[in-house]
Amino acid sequence: MRKNILTLSPLLFFLLVQSYSFFFMWYNHPGPLGLDDASWYISAITFFKEHPLFFINGQPVPDEPSFNINKILHPYIFGVLAQALGISGEKMFEYNFYIGITLMGIVLFTLFRKIDSSQLFLTTAFILFAFYSGNGYYHGFFWVVPSFYAILLFLTLIIILFYSRHSYLYGLPVILLLLLTHSTGIYLVSLVLTAFFIHETLIRKNPARLKGLALLSLSGITLFAAGEYLYSIDAIPFSFISSFHKYSNNAGFTNPQNVLSAISDTVKRYSFTKYFYGIFTPLLIYSIYRLIKNGHSILPILFVLAFTGQIASSPLTEHSIRFFYPLEILIWIMLAYGISQLLPAMFNKKPEKNTDKTPVSLKILQWPLLCLSLLLFYDAAHLKADRDYTFKFYRLKFFDNEGFLNYLERRPDKNVVIFTDLQDYYKSIEGIRQNPNIRFSWQASPSDIVGAPERTIIIGENRKYYSEKRKGFSGIVLPYGSLILKQLTLKPGSYRLELVDSGIGNIGALQLLSGKQLLGSSWQKELHRVKIPEENMYPAVLMPWYWFAEHNWPLYSRPHHNSGIVRETENFWLELTIDKPTNELRLYNSTNTPVHIHGMIRIINLEQAKNNTWIVDLDWGTAKDINKKAAFTLNGNTHPLLWEARQEGSEYTDMLFTLEHSFKDVKAFRFYAEKHSDVQPSKPEEAADRN
């Protein structure tokens, strides 16, 4: 019993560290993790949860997701599982992380035991892989999506072909699963089958086993042909070949200079350099030496093939770094083996299955190699924490999902037009895809909105913490019009008006007026760092490698988490003096160019100890509060606060809307005017009194 616990303890440590990583990233996260990439996966999971058989009454389901035949397995399995568990596609996507890493742990445990059954290797390998994260360019263990499961099946296929007595019986279904899991499946299958061919012919000299290899290859070719046929008859939207078009590089091998340039770009990446001509190169060379010396030829063969594939793919695709994933996994396994061989050699204990004496040259290098080994673990822990912090605060969307659904459910007869670049995210919300009244802006037209304004709801976005550059809907102050700030109780005294994260590019266009009296137009500005609200976003207990996130670790030049800064912008402010009580002020646009505004407007009483403040929050305020405190006036006519969808080149440009409901980053609008000129005066308002 104690021996079993000791054997399993490295696996349990691996599962603990990796599972905590997911818990840390998902903890109180606003919406899905990694939203821009995750939205497709969740959308597809939701689709297969709702339509596991693909058809309704023999007819294709409308608005099917654009799934590839070589990417269908993951969303389909988890869609069916979500249906069985009665949970949402989004929640199933989160659970998928824990399910995936558990399966990966089992596969790694089996593989490690096949490579070297010693407890030292098992412990070294799992401690190292507990901190394996990967990279956003080629994914890794931090991102449990089809590419992750492709690596899992890749390692499974290695176990079956090289270490199983029933390699062909079990190899066939694994190959089929791998080809249906990810677009790199063909590449990964080719690596393993080629390595198997080399190993059986050159190392084991057992050509009889190649008959089975031919059967496995034939099965893969058959599936490939079936996919192309289904694509040719329009049964599926993408085939193996068509899905690879996104990887292709038209330059290819047509120009030798392009070839060299592409290869140069690959080998200059830090992910590549640190292993092949960087700090960990000596440790990698030592590990390969130990593997070959101890008769473990399988990993070196796979490594050479994966390295060759990485270099060869560089001129063929702009995304060649995506093929680095399997190469790095192989490198880490070899490094773990090398470290496990190094430790007993240093203390005069013979490694298992190796009775030869260590060469003097290697003995001299043992201590430097040990230092590099410790540095490798240190670097892995640093990269783990860095990746988790980065991804936890990547592409945040604060959205009252439940309130949004309730809002739509209370208006079943309304047509809904959604303006967004995250269409798959909305499709991932159950019920959205099946609602025939819901369309995206590219599926509708301005005439659809203008023709039925009372029956149409506009859904727009202006994501506050999503990215450095904001886009989407914003308030608008038309030329020679005024943004009215209402429900003020300003007594005579000194005040400060601030425009926070407003996004205004032409601040000089705005004048602050009280009636016709000019209060100020010489705006001051100050640097403003927009920070993510991190309150309650961290677990109560943090693993040590997550400590000191805002400080540089020794040997590193930047912290993991740069204080949650999304962007740096400018706040604008005016100090003003009120001579008599007033209930409203106005920001007058004195130019012939519209002024767009979002963020927060606040007025601070500088004379009161508590700094009594009036605020209207155009980002996250309720529609009732915004419409109560802000309006628009033009040529003597008062209008509600007007909003515009800021999309360059859009056919909806110049269309104006009013705010009906706010769900934080997402808002519901009503049509107000087809174009600016519908509310535009023929001449400017009367100029301000400057006396």
XYZ file of C-alpha atoms in Angstrom:
691
model
C 0.000 0.000 0.000
C 2.761 2.428 0.947
C 4.584 1.585 -2.282
C 1.483 2.345 -4.351
C 1.036 5.670 -2.592
C 4.691 6.517 -3.228
C 4.345 5.568 -6.890
C 1.195 7.634 -7.382
C 2.318 10.674 -5.381
C 4.118 12.363 -8.334
C 0.966 11.975 -10.441
C -1.134 13.449 -7.646
C 1.271 16.392 -7.362
C 0.977 16.966 -11.114
C -2.827 16.921 -10.938
C -2.851 19.208 -7.912
C -0.644 21.888 -9.472
C -2.311 21.820 -12.888
C -5.845 21.700 -11.435
C -5.057 24.595 -9.120
C -3.841 26.495 -12.164
C -7.288 26.143 -13.750
C -8.988 26.999 -10.472
C -6.844 30.131 -10.195
C -7.632 31.296 -13.735
C -11.360 30.529 -13.579
C -11.884 31.839 -10.052
C -14.629 34.519 -10.185
C -13.746 35.073 -13.826
C -16.256 37.294 -15.666
C -17.473 34.941 -18.368
C -15.445 32.365 -20.263
C -11.672 32.194 -20.030
C -9.847 33.325 -23.200
C -13.051 34.667 -24.684
C -12.038 35.316 -28.291
C -10.744 31.754 -28.773
C -13.104 30.051 -26.322
C -16.281 31.384 -27.925
C -16.058 28.977 -30.863
C -15.474 25.948 -28.638
C -18.360 26.837 -26.329
C -20.614 27.604 -29.279
C -19.877 24.227 -30.857
C -20.358 22.408 -27.526
C -23.696 24.168 -27.088
C -24.732 23.256 -30.629
C -23.996 19.562 -30.163
C -25.712 19.628 -26.784
C -28.859 20.918 -28.464
C -28.499 18.855 -31.660
C -26.460 15.710 -30.982
C -27.822 14.047 -34.118
C -27.149 17.081 -36.368
C -30.611 16.935 -37.946
C -34.169 17.873 -37.037
C -36.876 15.906 -38.830
C -34.411 14.888 -41.482
C -33.463 18.484 -42.294
C -30.114 20.132 -41.568
C -30.106 22.303 -38.469
C -29.995 25.991 -39.417
C -26.871 27.917 -38.562
C -24.610 24.959 -37.937
C -21.176 25.854 -36.557
C -18.342 25.892 -39.072
C -16.769 22.734 -37.709
C -14.015 20.851 -39.506
C -14.135 17.100 -39.757
C -10.698 17.158 -38.133
C -11.940 19.247 -35.207
C -15.337 17.762 -34.507
C -14.597 15.206 -31.812
C -13.938 17.559 -28.882
C -17.088 19.715 -29.114
C -19.254 16.718 -29.976
C -18.180 14.599 -26.988
C -18.493 17.478 -24.549
C -21.781 18.610 -26.109
C -23.294 15.181 -25.537
C -21.782 15.110 -22.037
C -23.274 18.552 -21.277
C -26.665 17.251 -22.327
C -26.297 14.190 -20.094
C -25.234 16.320 -17.094
C -27.814 19.018 -17.763
C -25.304 21.865 -17.688
C -24.561 24.743 -20.052
C -21.971 24.632 -22.800
C -19.957 27.278 -20.965
C -19.880 25.281 -17.729
C -19.006 22.121 -19.677
C -16.104 23.960 -21.285
C -14.796 24.803 -17.809
C -15.161 21.201 -16.599
C -13.350 20.081 -19.743
C -10.136 21.569 -18.309
C -10.206 19.284 -15.280
C -11.290 16.236 -17.272
C -8.571 16.824 -19.859
C -5.718 17.267 -17.391
C -6.777 14.131 -15.503
C -6.679 12.105 -18.718
C -3.319 13.670 -19.579
C -1.969 12.704 -16.175
C -2.989 9.077 -16.723
C -1.390 9.000 -20.184
C 1.832 10.591 -18.936
C 1.971 8.190 -15.981
C 1.689 5.227 -18.355
C 4.266 6.637 -20.777
C 6.775 7.512 -18.060
C 6.538 4.043 -16.570
C 7.189 2.539 -20.011
C 10.237 4.740 -20.605
C 11.820 4.199 -17.183
C 10.055 2.535 -14.279
C 12.304 4.121 -11.651
C 10.657 6.270 -8.995
C 13.274 8.973 -9.544
C 12.358 9.456 -13.197
C 8.637 9.366 -12.435
C 9.055 11.998 -9.728
C 11.340 14.217 -11.799
C 9.094 14.070 -14.855
C 5.856 14.831 -13.018
C 7.338 17.669 -10.983
C 8.598 19.226 -14.211
C 5.357 18.681 -16.122
C 3.324 19.993 -13.198
C 4.605 23.413 -14.263
C 4.346 22.905 -17.996
C 2.235 25.666 -19.450
C 3.123 26.199 -23.092
C 2.672 29.361 -25.056
C -0.244 31.297 -26.499
C 1.085 30.781 -30.033
C 0.955 26.993 -29.922
C -1.138 26.418 -26.784
C -0.078 24.037 -24.041
C -1.475 22.510 -20.882
C -2.982 25.838 -19.808
C -5.459 25.732 -22.704
C -7.432 22.474 -22.804
C -8.925 22.546 -26.289
C -8.648 20.226 -29.344
C -4.892 20.865 -29.702
C -4.437 19.615 -26.116
C -6.358 16.429 -26.794
C -4.380 15.932 -30.003
C -1.183 15.866 -27.912
C -2.858 13.495 -25.460
C -3.728 11.100 -28.307
C -0.270 11.604 -29.835
C 1.321 10.358 -26.592
C -1.255 7.566 -26.390
C -0.344 6.429 -29.884
C 3.342 6.365 -28.899
C 2.487 4.110 -25.952
C 0.400 1.775 -28.096
C 2.751 1.403 -31.048
C 6.030 1.176 -29.172
C 5.113 -0.352 -25.832
C 1.904 -2.366 -26.327
C 1.500 -5.994 -27.330
C -1.656 -5.103 -29.254
C -0.330 -2.097 -31.127
C -2.421 -2.577 -34.246
C -5.648 -3.464 -32.460
C -5.501 -0.359 -30.262
C -3.581 1.836 -32.680
C -6.330 1.932 -35.292
C -9.030 3.608 -33.126
C -6.496 6.040 -31.648
C -5.419 7.127 -35.129
C -9.049 7.658 -36.112
C -9.693 9.687 -32.965
C -6.562 11.776 -33.512
C -7.520 12.609 -37.098
C -10.948 13.756 -35.879
C -9.590 15.850 -33.003
C -7.384 18.557 -34.490
C -6.025 19.799 -37.791
C -2.504 18.785 -36.747
C -3.680 15.183 -36.381
C -2.350 14.183 -39.807
C 1.040 15.612 -38.892
C 1.141 13.890 -35.497
C 0.067 10.529 -36.914
C 2.734 10.863 -39.609
C 5.400 11.537 -36.973
C 4.555 8.435 -34.962
C 4.131 6.107 -37.951
C 7.405 7.305 -39.486
C 9.208 6.856 -36.172
C 7.700 3.384 -35.869
C 8.919 2.502 -39.371
C 12.461 3.700 -38.588
C 12.516 1.962 -35.216
C 11.336 -1.393 -36.561
C 13.586 -1.408 -39.638
C 16.793 0.190 -38.348
C 16.765 -0.438 -34.595
C 14.812 -3.646 -33.992
C 15.334 -4.943 -37.557
C 11.888 -6.501 -37.490
C 10.278 -5.770 -40.896
C 7.499 -8.274 -40.184
C 5.715 -5.700 -38.041
C 5.490 -3.331 -41.005
C 2.442 -5.207 -42.255
C 0.491 -3.755 -39.380
C 1.937 -0.354 -40.130
C 0.527 -0.595 -43.637
C -2.907 -1.386 -42.175
C -2.754 1.619 -39.864
C -1.662 3.874 -42.707
C -4.468 2.573 -44.903
C -7.047 3.305 -42.214
C -5.844 6.876 -41.957
C -5.944 7.327 -45.720
C -9.480 5.894 -45.808
C -10.704 8.384 -43.218
C -8.962 11.179 -45.083
C -10.680 10.179 -48.337
C -14.048 9.932 -46.585
C -13.676 13.458 -45.269
C -12.842 14.813 -48.695
C -15.840 13.005 -50.198
C -18.261 14.376 -47.588
C -16.891 17.838 -48.271
C -17.329 17.396 -52.026
C -21.062 16.671 -51.601
C -21.461 19.603 -49.149
C -22.179 17.303 -46.201
C -19.583 19.103 -44.070
C -18.326 22.705 -44.324
C -14.595 21.889 -44.189
C -12.454 18.910 -45.128
C -8.906 17.964 -44.128
C -7.408 19.758 -47.132
C -9.612 22.850 -47.008
C -9.032 23.318 -43.287
C -5.296 23.339 -43.926
C -5.622 26.363 -46.211
C -5.354 28.607 -43.159
C -1.910 27.141 -42.524
C -0.687 27.633 -46.064
C 1.814 30.223 -47.162
C 1.591 31.183 -50.815
C 5.288 31.951 -50.918
C 6.107 28.304 -50.124
C 9.256 26.947 -51.700
C 8.950 29.132 -54.789
C 11.616 31.530 -53.576
C 14.782 30.315 -51.773
C 15.054 33.647 -50.004
C 11.552 33.222 -48.585
C 12.452 29.740 -47.398
C 15.524 30.945 -45.514
C 13.631 33.902 -44.084
C 10.818 31.691 -42.816
C 13.233 29.237 -41.206
C 15.148 32.128 -39.676
C 11.945 33.497 -38.122
C 11.265 30.120 -36.529
C 14.710 29.505 -35.075
C 14.902 33.030 -33.649
C 11.877 32.528 -31.408
C 12.768 32.265 -27.735
C 10.720 29.071 -27.418
C 13.115 27.565 -29.939
C 16.410 29.194 -29.000
C 16.419 28.302 -25.303
C 16.550 24.603 -26.166
C 18.672 24.514 -29.321
C 21.247 27.238 -28.890
C 20.418 28.778 -25.569
C 20.675 28.206 -21.861
C 19.166 24.703 -21.799
C 21.050 23.333 -24.815
C 23.753 21.547 -22.739
C 21.078 19.862 -20.636
C 19.209 18.721 -23.753
C 22.406 17.308 -25.307
C 23.171 15.458 -22.076
C 19.648 14.046 -21.949
C 19.816 12.762 -25.532
C 23.206 11.231 -24.786
C 21.803 9.398 -21.758
C 18.782 8.121 -23.658
C 20.872 6.714 -26.491
C 23.503 5.299 -24.136
C 20.833 3.500 -22.118
C 19.156 2.047 -25.205
C 16.125 4.355 -25.332
C 16.068 5.163 -29.038
C 12.344 5.896 -29.421
C 12.359 9.410 -27.951
C 15.448 10.558 -29.904
C 13.885 9.277 -33.157
C 10.626 11.107 -32.462
C 12.594 14.201 -31.456
C 14.593 14.272 -34.715
C 11.432 13.815 -36.776
C 9.550 16.528 -34.851
C 12.502 18.890 -35.185
C 12.674 18.199 -38.930
C 8.933 18.747 -39.234
C 9.189 22.056 -37.400
C 11.905 23.345 -39.728
C 10.259 21.978 -42.885
C 6.897 23.540 -42.009
C 8.357 27.034 -41.620
C 8.299 28.027 -45.311
C 4.929 26.330 -45.844
C 2.874 28.198 -43.279
C 2.821 31.452 -41.380
C 1.714 29.451 -38.336
C 4.588 26.976 -38.196
C 5.094 27.658 -34.484
C 1.889 25.683 -33.868
C 3.868 22.542 -34.757
C 6.254 23.283 -31.887
C 3.829 21.866 -29.306
C 4.682 18.147 -29.802
C 8.384 18.979 -30.154
C 8.438 20.763 -26.802
C 6.597 17.914 -25.090
C 9.221 15.470 -26.355
C 11.992 17.814 -25.233
C 10.574 18.028 -21.712
C 10.307 14.247 -21.425
C 13.932 13.909 -22.512
C 15.044 16.645 -20.115
C 13.259 14.921 -17.250
C 15.029 11.682 -18.123
C 18.412 13.398 -18.286
C 17.917 15.041 -14.890
C 16.852 11.753 -13.339
C 20.063 10.166 -14.655
C 22.209 13.058 -13.518
C 21.311 12.942 -9.848
C 22.410 9.379 -9.009
C 25.526 9.761 -11.187
C 26.634 12.749 -9.097
C 26.394 10.815 -5.850
C 28.084 7.688 -7.190
C 24.860 5.745 -7.376
C 24.370 3.856 -10.605
C 21.239 4.763 -12.524
C 18.955 1.847 -13.165
C 19.815 -0.235 -16.229
C 23.183 1.463 -16.541
C 26.294 -0.078 -15.074
C 28.820 1.827 -17.141
C 31.101 4.351 -15.570
C 30.422 8.000 -16.208
C 33.093 9.585 -18.449
C 35.387 12.067 -16.710
C 34.269 14.869 -19.044
C 30.677 14.362 -17.939
C 31.685 14.265 -14.284
C 33.233 17.690 -14.675
C 29.983 18.975 -16.212
C 27.676 17.421 -13.632
C 27.501 20.408 -11.305
C 26.845 22.944 -14.094
C 24.207 20.570 -15.459
C 22.633 20.355 -12.020
C 22.481 24.151 -11.876
C 20.798 24.182 -15.287
C 18.343 21.560 -14.058
C 17.383 23.714 -11.088
C 17.104 26.705 -13.407
C 14.794 24.691 -15.669
C 12.407 24.014 -12.773
C 12.631 27.664 -11.723
C 11.925 28.829 -15.269
C 8.999 26.418 -15.575
C 7.419 27.746 -12.354
C 7.940 31.326 -13.528
C 6.392 30.651 -16.924
C 3.484 28.844 -15.274
C 2.617 31.773 -13.040
C 3.219 34.268 -15.833
C 0.939 32.424 -18.259
C -1.808 31.975 -15.658
C -1.831 35.643 -14.670
C -1.783 36.718 -18.306
C -4.621 34.445 -19.305
C -6.719 35.136 -16.224
C -6.961 38.790 -17.241
C -7.011 38.266 -21.006
C -10.022 39.458 -23.009
C -12.376 40.127 -20.101
C -16.027 40.710 -20.865
C -18.266 41.810 -18.010
C -21.731 40.774 -19.065
C -24.955 40.195 -17.139
C -25.770 37.026 -19.056
C -28.790 36.080 -16.973
C -30.271 39.572 -17.141
C -29.758 39.607 -20.897
C -31.652 36.333 -21.359
C -34.485 37.491 -19.102
C -34.710 40.701 -21.102
C -35.095 38.778 -24.372
C -37.539 36.265 -22.886
C -39.868 39.110 -21.891
C -39.877 40.327 -25.506
C -40.486 37.186 -27.591
C -42.135 39.117 -30.421
C -39.212 41.501 -30.994
C -36.651 41.286 -33.769
C -33.117 41.413 -32.388
C -30.064 42.630 -34.308
C -26.726 42.026 -32.582
C -23.660 44.151 -33.363
C -20.554 42.207 -32.327
C -17.313 40.647 -33.507
C -17.883 37.769 -31.078
C -20.719 36.042 -32.878
C -19.775 32.602 -31.588
C -20.039 33.857 -28.027
C -23.699 34.726 -28.485
C -24.293 31.439 -30.276
C -22.886 29.702 -27.214
C -25.765 31.103 -25.133
C -28.465 28.470 -25.123
C -31.562 29.456 -27.054
C -29.916 32.195 -29.109
C -29.106 29.997 -32.095
C -32.654 28.597 -32.270
C -34.407 31.950 -32.040
C -35.432 32.940 -35.601
C -35.925 36.561 -34.510
C -32.245 37.013 -33.636
C -29.783 38.039 -36.328
C -26.343 39.577 -36.446
C -25.756 42.950 -38.076
C -24.192 41.362 -41.170
C -27.331 39.232 -41.623
C -29.647 42.236 -41.421
C -29.677 45.622 -43.142
C -30.482 49.212 -42.144
C -33.820 48.920 -43.935
C -34.799 46.063 -41.617
C -34.324 48.351 -38.644
C -35.818 51.485 -40.184
C -38.801 49.533 -41.515
C -39.841 48.188 -38.111
C -38.267 50.376 -35.414
C -40.843 49.543 -32.736
C -40.368 45.821 -33.208
C -36.570 45.907 -33.336
C -34.077 45.743 -30.493
C -30.431 46.568 -31.166
C -27.786 44.800 -29.084
C -24.436 46.587 -29.028
C -21.195 46.400 -27.088
C -18.470 48.610 -25.723
C -16.226 46.292 -23.755
C -14.489 48.245 -21.013
C -11.653 45.883 -20.081
C -11.501 43.629 -23.135
C -8.569 45.165 -24.993
C -6.376 48.221 -25.235
C -8.439 49.762 -28.020
C -12.137 50.227 -27.414
C -14.649 49.870 -30.180
C -18.364 49.412 -30.535
C -21.201 51.695 -29.398
C -20.517 55.056 -27.791
C -22.419 58.197 -26.990
C -22.293 60.930 -29.612
C -22.497 64.723 -29.462
C -23.442 65.909 -32.943
C -21.931 69.106 -34.391
C -23.222 72.252 -32.705
C -25.239 70.203 -30.241
C -24.867 69.776 -26.491
C -24.619 66.896 -24.068
C -26.847 67.916 -21.170
C -25.781 66.926 -17.654
C -28.998 66.900 -15.614
C -30.231 66.482 -12.051
C -27.432 68.533 -10.599
C -27.701 70.353 -7.303
C -24.774 72.698 -7.728
C -24.643 75.533 -5.224
C -22.264 78.479 -5.676
C -18.723 77.262 -5.238
C -15.753 75.576 -6.890
C -16.077 72.336 -8.797
C -14.097 70.039 -11.021
C -15.631 68.279 -14.038
C -13.806 65.144 -15.190
C -14.135 63.001 -18.296
C -12.674 59.613 -17.323
C -11.579 57.139 -20.017
C -13.803 59.048 -22.415
C -12.004 58.139 -25.621
C -12.493 61.673 -26.933
C -9.952 62.496 -29.610
C -10.913 66.131 -30.234
C -11.412 67.459 -26.703
C -10.911 71.041 -27.892
C -14.298 70.826 -29.591
C -16.151 70.798 -26.259
C -17.115 73.873 -24.259
C -18.678 73.690 -20.817
C -21.708 75.944 -20.497
C -24.248 76.860 -17.871
C -27.139 78.223 -19.850
C -25.319 80.482 -22.287
C -22.508 81.289 -19.897
C -19.150 79.793 -20.829
C -17.623 78.120 -17.787
C -14.539 76.776 -19.502
C -13.018 75.290 -22.657
C -9.319 75.066 -21.751
C -9.237 71.402 -20.852
C -6.447 69.998 -18.738
C -5.355 66.419 -19.200
C -3.619 63.782 -17.126
C -2.456 60.238 -17.699
C -4.988 57.621 -16.683
C -4.318 53.916 -16.355
C -7.398 51.816 -16.801
C -7.078 48.910 -14.358
C -9.075 45.731 -14.129
C -11.197 45.589 -10.961
C -9.502 42.670 -9.205
C -11.529 42.591 -6.019
C -12.628 39.027 -5.173
C -10.866 37.635 -8.237
C -8.257 35.631 -6.307
C -8.643 32.442 -4.247
C -8.133 32.777 -0.508
C -4.985 30.642 -0.670
C -2.361 31.143 -3.386
C 0.334 28.668 -4.324
C 3.825 30.123 -3.663
C 4.650 30.705 -7.332
C 1.720 33.123 -7.554
C 3.106 35.320 -4.785
C 4.779 38.670 -5.530
C 3.084 38.874 -8.911
C 3.707 42.595 -9.209
C 7.437 42.278 -8.526
C 10.219 41.000 -10.733
C 11.463 37.528 -9.955
C 15.276 37.255 -9.789
C 16.698 36.853 -13.338
C 13.531 38.264 -14.951
C 12.957 41.806 -16.137
C 9.192 42.160 -15.712
C 6.517 41.102 -13.226
C 3.839 38.511 -13.946
C 1.028 40.949 -13.448
C 1.521 44.604 -14.273
C -1.105 45.913 -11.852
C -3.939 44.842 -14.143
C -3.424 47.758 -16.526
C -5.512 47.361 -19.692
C -4.521 50.606 -21.350
C -3.155 54.046 -20.736
C -5.326 56.922 -21.828
C -5.964 60.556 -20.957
C -8.501 61.990 -18.552
C -9.722 65.521 -19.249
C -10.826 67.977 -16.597
C -11.910 71.549 -16.003
C -12.069 73.503 -12.778
C -15.069 75.816 -12.704
C -16.778 78.300 -10.469
C -20.558 78.326 -10.080
C -21.980 81.782 -9.254
C -25.586 80.767 -8.699
C -27.429 77.499 -8.058
C -27.916 75.382 -11.171
C -29.487 72.034 -11.977
C -27.769 71.340 -15.264
C -24.665 71.981 -17.336
C -23.975 71.242 -20.969
C -20.987 70.147 -23.020
C -21.330 72.029 -26.281
C -19.699 70.709 -29.475
C -18.470 73.884 -31.151
C -17.208 72.172 -34.328
C -18.728 70.524 -37.385
C -17.335 67.114 -36.382
C -19.169 64.656 -34.098
C -17.640 63.943 -30.691
C -17.879 60.346 -29.452
C -17.767 59.655 -25.759
C -17.828 56.737 -23.356
C -16.430 56.171 -19.878
C -17.503 58.240 -16.896
C -18.438 61.894 -16.359
C -18.184 63.208 -12.820
C -18.468 66.561 -11.092
C -16.666 66.962 -7.786
C -17.430 69.640 -5.198
C -13.996 70.925 -4.227
C -15.220 72.821 -1.152
C -16.939 70.037 0.732
C -14.873 67.838 2.994
C -16.482 64.671 1.637
C -16.086 65.807 -1.980
C -19.742 65.352 -2.865
C -19.675 63.889 -6.380
C -22.191 63.650 -9.203
C -21.517 60.746 -11.594
C -22.952 59.372 -14.800
C -21.312 56.113 -15.881
C -21.808 55.600 -19.621
C -20.077 52.213 -19.433
C -21.711 50.326 -16.596
C -24.444 52.623 -15.338
C -28.065 51.504 -15.613
C -30.051 52.779 -18.569
C -32.441 54.483 -16.160
C -29.638 56.386 -14.438
C -27.885 57.340 -17.682
C -31.056 58.599 -19.377
C -32.073 60.453 -16.220
C -28.761 62.279 -15.911
C -27.753 62.821 -19.565
C -29.538 63.996 -22.690
C -28.803 65.706 -25.982
C -30.020 69.072 -27.183
C -29.743 70.539 -30.645
C -31.167 73.722 -32.082
C -33.522 74.131 -29.151
C -34.827 70.546 -29.334
C -34.093 68.066 -26.570
C -33.442 64.425 -27.418
C -32.437 61.414 -25.347
C -28.735 60.716 -25.132
C -27.767 59.465 -28.608
C -25.516 56.512 -29.400
C -23.783 55.368 -32.554
C -22.294 52.037 -33.674
C -18.720 52.937 -34.545
C -17.812 50.441 -37.249
C -15.595 51.674 -40.054
C -17.046 51.020 -43.476
C -20.297 49.738 -41.985
C -23.581 50.348 -43.737
C -24.962 51.324 -40.331
C -22.667 54.355 -40.089
C -24.571 57.523 -39.119
C -27.523 55.570 -37.708
C -28.474 56.822 -34.228
C -29.893 54.911 -31.287
C -31.127 55.461 -27.737
C -30.259 53.335 -24.727
C -32.964 51.040 -23.346
C -31.114 48.621 -21.064
C -27.565 48.042 -19.872
C -25.937 44.692 -19.143
C -22.536 46.262 -18.417
C -20.381 45.666 -21.539
C -23.494 44.776 -23.537
C -26.414 47.145 -24.030
C -29.859 47.128 -25.639
C -30.757 50.083 -27.873
C -33.716 51.396 -29.845
C -33.589 52.974 -33.280
C -33.813 56.790 -33.224
C -32.683 58.227 -36.561
C -31.410 56.804 -39.816
C -28.699 59.440 -40.217
C -27.191 62.446 -38.461
C -28.914 64.921 -40.708
C -32.313 63.790 -39.437
C -31.572 65.640 -36.190
C -28.919 68.027 -37.534
C -29.755 71.766 -37.602
C -29.355 73.814 -40.721
C -27.215 76.254 -38.767
C -25.240 76.205 -35.503
C -26.864 76.924 -32.156
C -26.487 80.396 -30.814
C -22.894 80.927 -29.665
C -22.056 80.974 -25.986
C -21.986 84.204 -24.045
C -18.347 84.719 -23.090
C -18.975 87.641 -20.765
